[in-house]
Amino acid sequence: QVQLVESGGGLVQPGGSLRLSCTTSGFIFSSNTMGWFRQPPGKLRRLVAHITQTGVTKYIDPVKGRFTISRDNAKNTVFLQMTSLKPEDTAIYSCNAIARDRYGDYYGKADWGPGTQVTVSS
């Protein structure tokens, strides 16, 4: 059974930093591209960063230069280092193994974990 457990969220002031972790089990982690998604209040979940099996990374424009995704295949864990946080980064952050559908859009392959809340506010 696939399990995704996110941690590391919290309340932080604008300009602050957080490091999110996602520990996984139940699938071959090293064979999967992993992604971090976020869902702001009242909005849809969106992929913000992903990392391939070989370590190639990609980010959406609003987080480029501020967020860094990484992975530890030995620990089946993916990380998201977030710096220079802004109020608009406030969301529930979730990870998943990802794939692309026939339209080129990314989707999560497994059932979603609980996510971790990130709130950026003064």
CSV table of C-alpha atoms in Angstrom, one decimal:
chain,number,residue,atom,x,y,z
A,1,GLN,CA,0.0,0.0,0.0
A,2,VAL,CA,1.4,3.4,-1.0
A,3,GLN,CA,1.9,5.9,1.8
A,4,LEU,CA,2.9,9.5,1.5
A,5,VAL,CA,3.6,11.4,4.7
A,6,GLU,CA,4.4,15.1,4.5
A,7,SER,CA,5.9,17.1,7.3
A,8,GLY,CA,7.7,20.4,8.0
A,9,GLY,CA,5.0,22.9,7.5
A,10,GLY,CA,4.1,25.7,9.9
A,11,LEU,CA,3.6,29.4,10.4
A,12,VAL,CA,6.4,31.6,9.2
A,13,GLN,CA,6.8,35.3,8.6
A,14,PRO,CA,7.3,36.7,5.1
A,15,GLY,CA,10.9,36.3,4.0
A,16,GLY,CA,11.3,33.2,6.2
A,17,SER,CA,12.2,29.6,5.3
A,18,LEU,CA,10.8,26.1,5.7
A,19,ARG,CA,12.0,22.7,4.7
A,20,LEU,CA,9.3,20.2,3.8
A,21,SER,CA,9.8,16.4,3.8
A,22,CYS,CA,7.8,13.7,2.3
A,23,THR,CA,8.5,10.1,3.3
A,24,THR,CA,7.1,7.4,1.1
A,25,SER,CA,6.6,3.7,1.1
A,26,GLY,CA,4.8,1.0,-0.9
A,27,PHE,CA,6.3,1.7,-4.4
A,28,ILE,CA,9.7,1.9,-6.1
A,29,PHE,CA,10.6,5.4,-5.1
A,30,SER,CA,13.8,5.6,-7.1
A,31,SER,CA,12.0,4.7,-10.4
A,32,ASN,CA,9.5,7.6,-10.1
A,33,THR,CA,9.5,11.3,-10.9
A,34,MET,CA,8.4,13.0,-7.7
A,35,GLY,CA,6.5,16.3,-7.4
A,36,TRP,CA,5.5,18.8,-4.8
A,37,PHE,CA,2.0,20.2,-5.2
A,38,ARG,CA,0.2,23.0,-3.3
A,39,GLN,CA,-3.4,23.9,-2.8
A,40,PRO,CA,-4.2,27.4,-1.6
A,41,PRO,CA,-7.5,28.0,0.2
A,42,GLY,CA,-10.3,27.8,-2.3
A,43,LYS,CA,-8.1,26.9,-5.2
A,44,LEU,CA,-7.1,23.8,-7.1
A,45,ARG,CA,-4.0,21.8,-6.3
A,46,ARG,CA,-1.1,22.6,-8.6
A,47,LEU,CA,2.3,21.2,-9.2
A,48,VAL,CA,5.0,23.6,-8.1
A,49,ALA,CA,8.2,21.5,-8.5
A,50,HIS,CA,9.3,18.1,-9.7
A,51,ILE,CA,12.5,16.0,-9.8
A,52,THR,CA,13.1,13.1,-12.1
A,53,GLN,CA,14.7,9.8,-11.3
A,54,THR,CA,18.0,11.2,-12.5
A,55,GLY,CA,17.7,14.4,-10.5
A,56,VAL,CA,16.6,16.9,-13.1
A,57,THR,CA,14.4,19.5,-11.6
A,58,LYS,CA,11.7,21.9,-12.8
A,59,TYR,CA,9.8,24.7,-11.1
A,60,ILE,CA,6.8,26.9,-11.8
A,61,ASP,CA,7.8,30.5,-12.4
A,62,PRO,CA,6.5,32.0,-9.1
A,63,VAL,CA,8.9,29.8,-7.1
A,64,LYS,CA,12.0,29.7,-9.3
A,65,GLY,CA,15.0,30.9,-7.4
A,66,ARG,CA,13.2,30.5,-4.0
A,67,PHE,CA,12.3,26.8,-3.8
A,68,THR,CA,14.6,23.8,-4.2
A,69,ILE,CA,13.4,20.2,-4.6
A,70,SER,CA,15.7,17.3,-3.8
A,71,ARG,CA,15.4,13.6,-3.1
A,72,ASP,CA,17.1,10.9,-1.1
A,73,ASN,CA,16.5,7.6,-2.8
A,74,ALA,CA,18.1,5.6,0.1
A,75,LYS,CA,15.5,7.1,2.4
A,76,ASN,CA,12.6,7.1,-0.1
A,77,THR,CA,12.1,10.8,0.8
A,78,VAL,CA,11.7,14.0,-1.2
A,79,PHE,CA,12.3,17.5,0.1
A,80,LEU,CA,11.3,21.0,-0.7
A,81,GLN,CA,13.4,23.8,0.7
A,82,MET,CA,11.5,27.0,0.6
A,83,THR,CA,13.2,30.4,1.1
A,84,SER,CA,12.0,34.0,0.8
A,85,LEU,CA,8.5,32.9,1.5
A,86,LYS,CA,5.6,35.2,0.6
A,87,PRO,CA,2.0,35.3,1.7
A,88,GLU,CA,0.9,33.9,-1.6
A,89,ASP,CA,2.9,30.7,-0.8
A,90,THR,CA,0.3,29.9,1.8
A,91,ALA,CA,-1.2,26.5,1.0
A,92,ILE,CA,-1.4,22.9,1.9
A,93,TYR,CA,1.7,21.2,0.4
A,94,SER,CA,1.6,17.6,-0.8
A,95,CYS,CA,3.9,15.2,-2.6
A,96,ASN,CA,3.3,12.4,-5.0
A,97,ALA,CA,4.8,10.3,-7.7
A,98,ILE,CA,3.8,12.0,-11.0
A,99,ALA,CA,3.1,11.2,-14.6
A,100,ARG,CA,1.8,13.1,-17.5
A,101,ASP,CA,-1.6,12.5,-19.1
A,102,ARG,CA,-2.3,12.6,-22.8
A,103,TYR,CA,-2.8,16.4,-22.6
A,104,GLY,CA,0.6,16.9,-21.1
A,105,ASP,CA,-0.7,17.7,-17.7
A,106,TYR,CA,1.0,16.2,-14.6
A,107,TYR,CA,-1.1,14.2,-12.1
A,108,GLY,CA,-0.4,12.3,-8.9
A,109,LYS,CA,-0.2,8.6,-9.4
A,110,ALA,CA,-1.0,7.5,-5.8
A,111,ASP,CA,-3.7,8.4,-3.3
A,112,TRP,CA,-2.9,11.7,-1.6
A,113,GLY,CA,-1.4,11.9,1.8
A,114,PRO,CA,-2.6,14.4,4.4
A,115,GLY,CA,-0.3,17.2,3.2
A,116,THR,CA,1.3,19.8,5.4
A,117,GLN,CA,0.0,23.3,6.0
A,118,VAL,CA,2.3,26.3,5.2
A,119,THR,CA,1.1,29.7,6.4
A,120,VAL,CA,3.1,32.8,5.5
A,121,SER,CA,1.9,35.7,7.6
A,122,SER,CA,3.2,38.5,9.8
